[in-house]
Rosetta silent file (secondary structure, phi, psi, omega in degrees, C-alpha in Angstrom):
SEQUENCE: XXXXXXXXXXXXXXXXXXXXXXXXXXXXXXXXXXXXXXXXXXXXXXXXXXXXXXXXXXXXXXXXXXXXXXXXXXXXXXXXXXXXXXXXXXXXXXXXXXXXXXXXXXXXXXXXXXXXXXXXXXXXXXXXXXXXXXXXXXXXXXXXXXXXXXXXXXXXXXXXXXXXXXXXXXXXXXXXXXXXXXXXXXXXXXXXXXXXXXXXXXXXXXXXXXXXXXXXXXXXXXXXXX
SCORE:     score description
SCORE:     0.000 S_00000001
   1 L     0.000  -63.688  166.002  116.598   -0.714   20.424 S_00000001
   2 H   -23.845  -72.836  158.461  114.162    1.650   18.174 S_00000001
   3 H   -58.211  -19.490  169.651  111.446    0.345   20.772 S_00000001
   4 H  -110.046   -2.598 -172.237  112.820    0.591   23.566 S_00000001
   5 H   -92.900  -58.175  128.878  114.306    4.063   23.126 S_00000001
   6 H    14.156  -79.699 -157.384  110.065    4.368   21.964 S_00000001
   7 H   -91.492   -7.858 -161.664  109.104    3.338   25.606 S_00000001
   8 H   -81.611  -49.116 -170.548  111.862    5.260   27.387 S_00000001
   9 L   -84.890   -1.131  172.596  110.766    8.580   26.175 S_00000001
  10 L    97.007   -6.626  160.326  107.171    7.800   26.657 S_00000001
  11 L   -21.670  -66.752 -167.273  105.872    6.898   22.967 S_00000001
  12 L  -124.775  177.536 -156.891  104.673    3.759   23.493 S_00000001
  13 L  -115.347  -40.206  178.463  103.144    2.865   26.575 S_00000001
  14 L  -139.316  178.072 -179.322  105.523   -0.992   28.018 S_00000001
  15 L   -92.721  116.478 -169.627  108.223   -2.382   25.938 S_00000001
  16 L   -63.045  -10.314 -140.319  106.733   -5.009   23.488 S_00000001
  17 L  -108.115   -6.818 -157.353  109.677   -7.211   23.046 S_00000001
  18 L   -62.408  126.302 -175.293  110.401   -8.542   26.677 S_00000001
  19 L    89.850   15.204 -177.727  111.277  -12.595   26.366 S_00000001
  20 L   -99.954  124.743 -171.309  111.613  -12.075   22.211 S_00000001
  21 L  -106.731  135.063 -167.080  115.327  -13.153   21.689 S_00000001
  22 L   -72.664  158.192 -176.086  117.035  -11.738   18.461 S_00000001
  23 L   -64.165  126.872  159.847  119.115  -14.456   16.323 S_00000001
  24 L   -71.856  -30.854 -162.756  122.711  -15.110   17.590 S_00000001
  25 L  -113.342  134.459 -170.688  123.340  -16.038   14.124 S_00000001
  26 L  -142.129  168.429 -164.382  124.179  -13.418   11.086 S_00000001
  27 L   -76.439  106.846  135.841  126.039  -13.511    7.434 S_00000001
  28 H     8.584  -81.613  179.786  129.495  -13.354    8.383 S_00000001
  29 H   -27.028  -46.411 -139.167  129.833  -12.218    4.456 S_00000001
  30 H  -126.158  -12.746  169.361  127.484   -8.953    4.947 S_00000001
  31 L   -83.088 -172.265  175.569  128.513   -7.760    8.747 S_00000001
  32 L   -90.441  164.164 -171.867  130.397   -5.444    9.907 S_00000001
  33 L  -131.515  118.684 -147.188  133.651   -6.145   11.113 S_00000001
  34 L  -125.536  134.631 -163.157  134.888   -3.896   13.929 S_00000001
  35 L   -60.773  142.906 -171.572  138.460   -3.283   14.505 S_00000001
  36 L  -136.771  104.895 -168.260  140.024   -4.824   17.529 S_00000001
  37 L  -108.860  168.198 -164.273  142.950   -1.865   18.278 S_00000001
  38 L  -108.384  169.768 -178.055  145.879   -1.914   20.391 S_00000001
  39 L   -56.720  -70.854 -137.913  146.129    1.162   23.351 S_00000001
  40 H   -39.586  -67.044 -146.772  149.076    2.787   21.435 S_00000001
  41 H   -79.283   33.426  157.600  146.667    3.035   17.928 S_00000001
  42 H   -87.895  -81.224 -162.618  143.892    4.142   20.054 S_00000001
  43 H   -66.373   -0.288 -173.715  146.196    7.150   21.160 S_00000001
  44 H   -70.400  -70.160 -144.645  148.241    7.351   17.792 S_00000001
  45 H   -47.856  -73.813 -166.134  144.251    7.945   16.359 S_00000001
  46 H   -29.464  -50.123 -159.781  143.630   10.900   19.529 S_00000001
  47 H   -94.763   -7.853  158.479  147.013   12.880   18.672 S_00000001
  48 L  -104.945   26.175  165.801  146.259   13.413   15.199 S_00000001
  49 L  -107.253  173.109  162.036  142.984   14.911   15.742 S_00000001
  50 L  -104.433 -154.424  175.998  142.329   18.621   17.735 S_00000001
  51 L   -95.307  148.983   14.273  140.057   19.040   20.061 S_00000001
  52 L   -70.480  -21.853 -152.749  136.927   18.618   20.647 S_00000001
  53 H   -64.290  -34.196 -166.988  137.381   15.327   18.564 S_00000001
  54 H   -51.039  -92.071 -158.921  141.141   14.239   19.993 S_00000001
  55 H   -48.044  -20.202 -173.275  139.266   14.073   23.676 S_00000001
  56 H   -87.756  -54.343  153.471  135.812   12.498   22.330 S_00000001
  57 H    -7.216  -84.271  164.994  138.624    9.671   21.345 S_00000001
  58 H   -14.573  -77.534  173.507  139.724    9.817   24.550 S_00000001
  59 H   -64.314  -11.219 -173.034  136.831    9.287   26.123 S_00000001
  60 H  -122.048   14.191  170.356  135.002    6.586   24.167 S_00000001
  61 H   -98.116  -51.404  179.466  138.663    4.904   24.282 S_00000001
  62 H   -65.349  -31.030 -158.912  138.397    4.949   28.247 S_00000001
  63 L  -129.348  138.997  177.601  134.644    4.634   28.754 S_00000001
  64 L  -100.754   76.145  153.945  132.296    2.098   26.587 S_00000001
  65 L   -63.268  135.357 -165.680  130.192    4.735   25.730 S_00000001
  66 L   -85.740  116.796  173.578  127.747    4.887   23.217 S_00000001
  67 H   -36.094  -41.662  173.002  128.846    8.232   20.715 S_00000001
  68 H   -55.069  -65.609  166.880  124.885    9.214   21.326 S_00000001
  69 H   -21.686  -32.795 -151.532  125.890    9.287   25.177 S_00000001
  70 H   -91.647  -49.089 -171.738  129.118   10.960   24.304 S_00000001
  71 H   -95.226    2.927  150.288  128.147   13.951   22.444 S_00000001
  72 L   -62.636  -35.068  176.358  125.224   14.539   24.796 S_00000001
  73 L   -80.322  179.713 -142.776  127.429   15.511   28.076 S_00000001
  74 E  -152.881  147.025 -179.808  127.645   18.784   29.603 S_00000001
  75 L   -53.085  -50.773 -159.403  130.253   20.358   32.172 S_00000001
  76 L   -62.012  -32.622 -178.125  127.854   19.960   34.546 S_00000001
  77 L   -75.920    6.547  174.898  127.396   16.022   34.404 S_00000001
  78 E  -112.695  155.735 -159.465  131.107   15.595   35.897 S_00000001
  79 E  -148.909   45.821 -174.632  131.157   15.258   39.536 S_00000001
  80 L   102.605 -116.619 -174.854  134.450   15.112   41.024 S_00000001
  81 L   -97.934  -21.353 -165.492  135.816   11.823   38.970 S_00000001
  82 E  -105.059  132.645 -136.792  132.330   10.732   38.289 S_00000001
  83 E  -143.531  103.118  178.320  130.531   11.253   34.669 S_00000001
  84 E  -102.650  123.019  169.931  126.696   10.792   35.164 S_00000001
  85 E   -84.545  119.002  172.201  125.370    9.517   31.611 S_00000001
  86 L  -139.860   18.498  157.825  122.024   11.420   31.447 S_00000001
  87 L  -143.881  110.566  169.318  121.384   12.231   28.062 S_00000001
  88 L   -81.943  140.539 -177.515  121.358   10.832   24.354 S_00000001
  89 E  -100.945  117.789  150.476  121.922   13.590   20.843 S_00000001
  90 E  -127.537  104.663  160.435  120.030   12.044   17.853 S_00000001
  91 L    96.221   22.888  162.811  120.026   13.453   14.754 S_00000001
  92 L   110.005  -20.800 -166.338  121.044   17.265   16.481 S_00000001
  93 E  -116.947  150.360 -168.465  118.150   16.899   19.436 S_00000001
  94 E  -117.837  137.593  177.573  119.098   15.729   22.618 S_00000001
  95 L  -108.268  149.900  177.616  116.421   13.503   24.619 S_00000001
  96 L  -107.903  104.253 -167.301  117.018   13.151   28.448 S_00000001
  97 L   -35.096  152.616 -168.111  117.208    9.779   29.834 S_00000001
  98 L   -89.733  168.657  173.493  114.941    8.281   32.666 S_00000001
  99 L   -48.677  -48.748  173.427  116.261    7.891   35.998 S_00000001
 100 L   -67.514  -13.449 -173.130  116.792    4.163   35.675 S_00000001
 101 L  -105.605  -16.013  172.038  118.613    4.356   32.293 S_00000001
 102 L   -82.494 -178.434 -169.140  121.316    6.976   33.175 S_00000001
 103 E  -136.823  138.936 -164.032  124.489    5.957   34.301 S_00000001
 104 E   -95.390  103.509  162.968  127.519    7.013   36.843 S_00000001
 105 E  -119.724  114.881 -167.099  130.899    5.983   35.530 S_00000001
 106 E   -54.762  110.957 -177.269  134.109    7.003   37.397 S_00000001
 107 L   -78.155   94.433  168.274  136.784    8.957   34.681 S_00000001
 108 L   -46.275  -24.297 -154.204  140.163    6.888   35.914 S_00000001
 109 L   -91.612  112.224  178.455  141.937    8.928   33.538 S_00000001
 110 H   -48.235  -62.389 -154.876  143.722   12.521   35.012 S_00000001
 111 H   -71.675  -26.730 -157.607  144.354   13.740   31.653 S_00000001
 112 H   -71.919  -49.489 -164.977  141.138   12.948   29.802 S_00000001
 113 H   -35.385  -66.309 -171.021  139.311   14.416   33.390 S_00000001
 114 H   -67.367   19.743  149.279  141.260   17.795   32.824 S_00000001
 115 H   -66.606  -75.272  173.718  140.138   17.666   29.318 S_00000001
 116 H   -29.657  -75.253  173.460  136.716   17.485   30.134 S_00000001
 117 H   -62.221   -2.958  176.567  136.611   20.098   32.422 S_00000001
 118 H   -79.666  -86.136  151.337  138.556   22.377   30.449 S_00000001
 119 H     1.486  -69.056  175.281  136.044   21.857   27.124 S_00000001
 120 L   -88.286   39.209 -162.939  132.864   22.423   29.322 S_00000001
 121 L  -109.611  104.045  175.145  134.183   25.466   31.083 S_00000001
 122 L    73.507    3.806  148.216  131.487   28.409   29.209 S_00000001
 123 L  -132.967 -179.282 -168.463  129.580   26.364   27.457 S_00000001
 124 L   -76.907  -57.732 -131.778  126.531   24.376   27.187 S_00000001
 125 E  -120.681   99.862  169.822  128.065   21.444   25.274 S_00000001
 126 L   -38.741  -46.028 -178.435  131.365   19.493   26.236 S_00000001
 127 L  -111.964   81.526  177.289  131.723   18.393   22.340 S_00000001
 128 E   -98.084  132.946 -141.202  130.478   21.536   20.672 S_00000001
 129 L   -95.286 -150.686 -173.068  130.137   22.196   17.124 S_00000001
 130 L   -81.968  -37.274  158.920  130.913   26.083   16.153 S_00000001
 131 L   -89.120   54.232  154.582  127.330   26.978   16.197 S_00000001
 132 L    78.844   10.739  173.963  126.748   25.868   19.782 S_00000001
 133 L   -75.493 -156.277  159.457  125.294   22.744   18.958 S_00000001
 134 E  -101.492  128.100 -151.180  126.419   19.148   20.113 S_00000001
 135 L   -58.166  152.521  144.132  128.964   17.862   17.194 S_00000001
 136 L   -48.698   70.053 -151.186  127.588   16.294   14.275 S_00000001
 137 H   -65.109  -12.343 -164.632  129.311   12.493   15.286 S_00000001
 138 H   -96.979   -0.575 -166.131  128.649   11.096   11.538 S_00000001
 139 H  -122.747  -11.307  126.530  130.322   14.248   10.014 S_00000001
 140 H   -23.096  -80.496  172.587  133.011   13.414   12.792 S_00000001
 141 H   -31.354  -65.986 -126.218  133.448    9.894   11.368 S_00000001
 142 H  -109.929   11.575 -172.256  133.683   10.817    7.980 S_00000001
 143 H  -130.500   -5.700 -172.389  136.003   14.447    7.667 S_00000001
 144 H  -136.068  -53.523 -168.247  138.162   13.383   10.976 S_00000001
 145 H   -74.476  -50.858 -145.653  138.506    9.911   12.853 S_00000001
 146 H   -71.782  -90.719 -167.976  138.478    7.687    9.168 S_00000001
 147 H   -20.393  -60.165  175.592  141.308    9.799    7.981 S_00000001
 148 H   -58.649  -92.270  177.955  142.797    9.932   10.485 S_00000001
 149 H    -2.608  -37.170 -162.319  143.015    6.079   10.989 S_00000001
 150 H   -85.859  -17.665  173.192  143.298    5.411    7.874 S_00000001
 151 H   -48.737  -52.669 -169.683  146.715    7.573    7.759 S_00000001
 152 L  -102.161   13.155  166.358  147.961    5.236   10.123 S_00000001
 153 L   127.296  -41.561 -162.841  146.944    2.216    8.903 S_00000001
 154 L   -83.471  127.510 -178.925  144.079    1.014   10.735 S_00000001
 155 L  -123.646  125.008 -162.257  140.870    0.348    9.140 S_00000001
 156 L   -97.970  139.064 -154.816  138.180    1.344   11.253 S_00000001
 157 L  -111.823  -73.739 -175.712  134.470    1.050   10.852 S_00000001
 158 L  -165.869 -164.495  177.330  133.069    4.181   13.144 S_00000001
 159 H   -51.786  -61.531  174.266  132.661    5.176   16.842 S_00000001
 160 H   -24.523  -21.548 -167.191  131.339    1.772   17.593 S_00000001
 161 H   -76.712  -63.784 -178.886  134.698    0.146   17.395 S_00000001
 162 H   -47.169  -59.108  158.714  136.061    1.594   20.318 S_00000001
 163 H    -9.112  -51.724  179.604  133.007    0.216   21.963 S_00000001
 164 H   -52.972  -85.146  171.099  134.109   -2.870   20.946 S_00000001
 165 H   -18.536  -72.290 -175.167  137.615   -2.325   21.495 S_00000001
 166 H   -85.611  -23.609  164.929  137.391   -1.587   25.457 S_00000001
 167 H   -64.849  -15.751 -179.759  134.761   -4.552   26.493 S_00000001
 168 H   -89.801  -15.596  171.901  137.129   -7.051   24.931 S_00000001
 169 H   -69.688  -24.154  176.258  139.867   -5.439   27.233 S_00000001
 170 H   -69.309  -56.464 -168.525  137.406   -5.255   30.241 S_00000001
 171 L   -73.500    5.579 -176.749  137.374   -8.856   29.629 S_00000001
 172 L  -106.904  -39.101  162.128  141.126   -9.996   29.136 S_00000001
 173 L   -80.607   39.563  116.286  141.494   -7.769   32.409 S_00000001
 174 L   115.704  -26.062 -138.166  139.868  -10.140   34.289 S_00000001
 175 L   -63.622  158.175  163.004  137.025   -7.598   35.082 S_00000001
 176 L   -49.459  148.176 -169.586  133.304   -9.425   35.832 S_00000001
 177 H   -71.538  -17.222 -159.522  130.652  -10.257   32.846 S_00000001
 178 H  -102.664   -5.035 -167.497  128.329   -8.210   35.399 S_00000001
 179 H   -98.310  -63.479 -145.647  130.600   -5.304   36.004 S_00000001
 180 H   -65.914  -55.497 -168.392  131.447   -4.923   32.173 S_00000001
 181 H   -71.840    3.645  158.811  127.524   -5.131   31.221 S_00000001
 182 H  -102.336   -5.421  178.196  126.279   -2.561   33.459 S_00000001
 183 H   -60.272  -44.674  175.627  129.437   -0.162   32.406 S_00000001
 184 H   -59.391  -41.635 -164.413  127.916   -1.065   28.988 S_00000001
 185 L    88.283   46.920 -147.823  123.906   -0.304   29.902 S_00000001
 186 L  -104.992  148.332  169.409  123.237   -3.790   29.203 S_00000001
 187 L  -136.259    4.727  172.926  120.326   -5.121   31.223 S_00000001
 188 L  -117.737  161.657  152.630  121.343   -9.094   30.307 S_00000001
 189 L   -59.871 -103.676 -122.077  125.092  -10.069   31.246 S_00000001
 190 L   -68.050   13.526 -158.645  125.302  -12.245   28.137 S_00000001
 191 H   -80.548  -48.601  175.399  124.468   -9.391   25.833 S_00000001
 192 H   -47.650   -7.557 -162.454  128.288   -8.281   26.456 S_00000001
 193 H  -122.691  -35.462 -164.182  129.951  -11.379   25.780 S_00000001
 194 H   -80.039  -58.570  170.938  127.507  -11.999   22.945 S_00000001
 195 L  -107.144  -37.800  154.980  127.793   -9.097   20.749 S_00000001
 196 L   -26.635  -62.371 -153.118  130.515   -7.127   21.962 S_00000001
 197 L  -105.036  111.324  159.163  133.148   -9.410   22.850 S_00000001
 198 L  -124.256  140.322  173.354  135.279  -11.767   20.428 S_00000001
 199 L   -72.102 -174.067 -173.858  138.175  -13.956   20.940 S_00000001
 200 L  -177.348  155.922  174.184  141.111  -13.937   18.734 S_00000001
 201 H    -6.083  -79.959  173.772  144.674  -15.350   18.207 S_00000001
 202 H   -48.486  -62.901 -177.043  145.831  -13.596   21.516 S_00000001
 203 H   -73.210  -13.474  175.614  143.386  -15.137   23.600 S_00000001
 204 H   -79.195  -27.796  164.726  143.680  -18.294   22.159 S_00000001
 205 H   -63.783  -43.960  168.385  147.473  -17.955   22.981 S_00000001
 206 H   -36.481  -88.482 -146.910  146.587  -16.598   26.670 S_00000001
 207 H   -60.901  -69.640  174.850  144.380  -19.376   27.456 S_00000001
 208 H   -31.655  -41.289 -177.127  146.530  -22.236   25.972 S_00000001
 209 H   -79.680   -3.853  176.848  149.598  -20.671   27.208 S_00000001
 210 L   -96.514  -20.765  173.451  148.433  -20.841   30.503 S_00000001
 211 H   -87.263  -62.691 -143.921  147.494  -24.708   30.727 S_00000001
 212 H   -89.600   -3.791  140.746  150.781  -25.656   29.177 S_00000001
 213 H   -40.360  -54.758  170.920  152.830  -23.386   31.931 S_00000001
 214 H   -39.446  -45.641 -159.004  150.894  -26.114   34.142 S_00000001
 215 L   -88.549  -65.474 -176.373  151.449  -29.247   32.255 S_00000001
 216 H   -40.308  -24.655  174.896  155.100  -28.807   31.348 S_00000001
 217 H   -81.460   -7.120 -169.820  156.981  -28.941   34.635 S_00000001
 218 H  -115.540    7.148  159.847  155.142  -32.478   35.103 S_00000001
 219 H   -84.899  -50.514 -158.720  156.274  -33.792   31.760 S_00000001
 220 L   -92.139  108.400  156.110  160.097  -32.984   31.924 S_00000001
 221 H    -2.107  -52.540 -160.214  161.626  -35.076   34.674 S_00000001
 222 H   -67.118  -15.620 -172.050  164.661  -32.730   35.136 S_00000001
 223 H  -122.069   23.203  167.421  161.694  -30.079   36.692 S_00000001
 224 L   -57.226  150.973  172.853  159.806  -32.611   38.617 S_00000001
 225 L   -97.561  154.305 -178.410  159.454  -31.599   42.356 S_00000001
 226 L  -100.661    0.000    0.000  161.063  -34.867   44.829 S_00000001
């Protein structure tokens, strides 16, 4: 990532890494483990914050946005329904993205839309700290969202979760591995499925519960077809 963020901005001259594949396998023991939330505690988390953060919720609950991505838009970057990603904020400076790396993603959502546009209406910054900057998302994390979560129960690791959170949802609602990994900014399919995406109880009930709907009318006799 470090490297390729490097060649995007013009650093380094190609990307060094292309056909080097990173290890699928890591200590269980020592990752992180990123909360897999239900809608409701997604919006419980939104309504106890104010704004800007209750809407940067919003939005990285609706969109699998990266939090750099997030606190980087501008009024100007909405387009009707459509939310062109064209800039990442690191560390308080915002770098602007090459043509091939931003990204158009349609905001389904009415209210979070009128949110948006309300929020970038006079200023430079959609998520704007007090001095006119783009918020400080780590100082977010740790004085707003954790607290808040933790109030209700949920123990949450950072912005990333939500990340999480909506690709495993892309994927229970049926959507394509190719639609969810360019929503992500993925340039492999399997990257989404790989690190993103884990099963759990609930899918192992889905998928199971779905063969033996099949199987069962052709065991019991009394629901046999003649």
């Amino acid at each position: 990532m470090t490297l390729g963020f490097a060649q995007i901005n013009g650093w380094i001259a190609t990307y060094p890494c292309v056909k080097i594949k990173t290890p699928r396998t890591t200590n269980e023991s020592r990752g992180v483990k990123r909360a897999d939330m239900t809608e409701q505690q997604k919006l419980d988390i939104a309504a106890r914050l104010s704004d800007p953060y209750s809407t940067l919720v919003l939005l990285v609950t609706r969109i699998p946005v990266r939090i750099e991505e997030a606190i980087g838009v501008k009024g100007s970057d909405l387009d009707g329904h459509v939310l062109t990603l064209r800039r990442v904020v690191y560390e308080g400076k915002a770098y602007d993205l090459q043509p091939n790396e931003q990204r158009k993603i349609p905001v389904m959502d009415i209210e979070l839309l009128a949110r948006l546009r309300k929020l970038g209406t006079g200023r430079e910054w959609v998520f704007q700290s007090r001095n006119g900057t783009p918020i400080n998302p780590c100082n977010a994390r740790r004085r707003f969202l954790k607290p808040a979560a933790r109030e209700l129960g949920i123990r949450l690791c950072g912005w990333h979760d939500f990340r999480h959170s909506l690709t495993t949802e892309l994927r229970r609602n049926g959507a394509h591995p190719k639609v969810i990994s360019d929503l992500l900014g993925h340039k492999k399919v399997n990257l989404a499925m790989d690190v993103y995406d884990r099963s759990n109880l609930k899918d192992f009930e889905q998928a199971l519960g779905s063969v033996g709907n099949q199987l069962l009318p052709t065991c019991d006799p009394t629901l046999r077809t003649q």
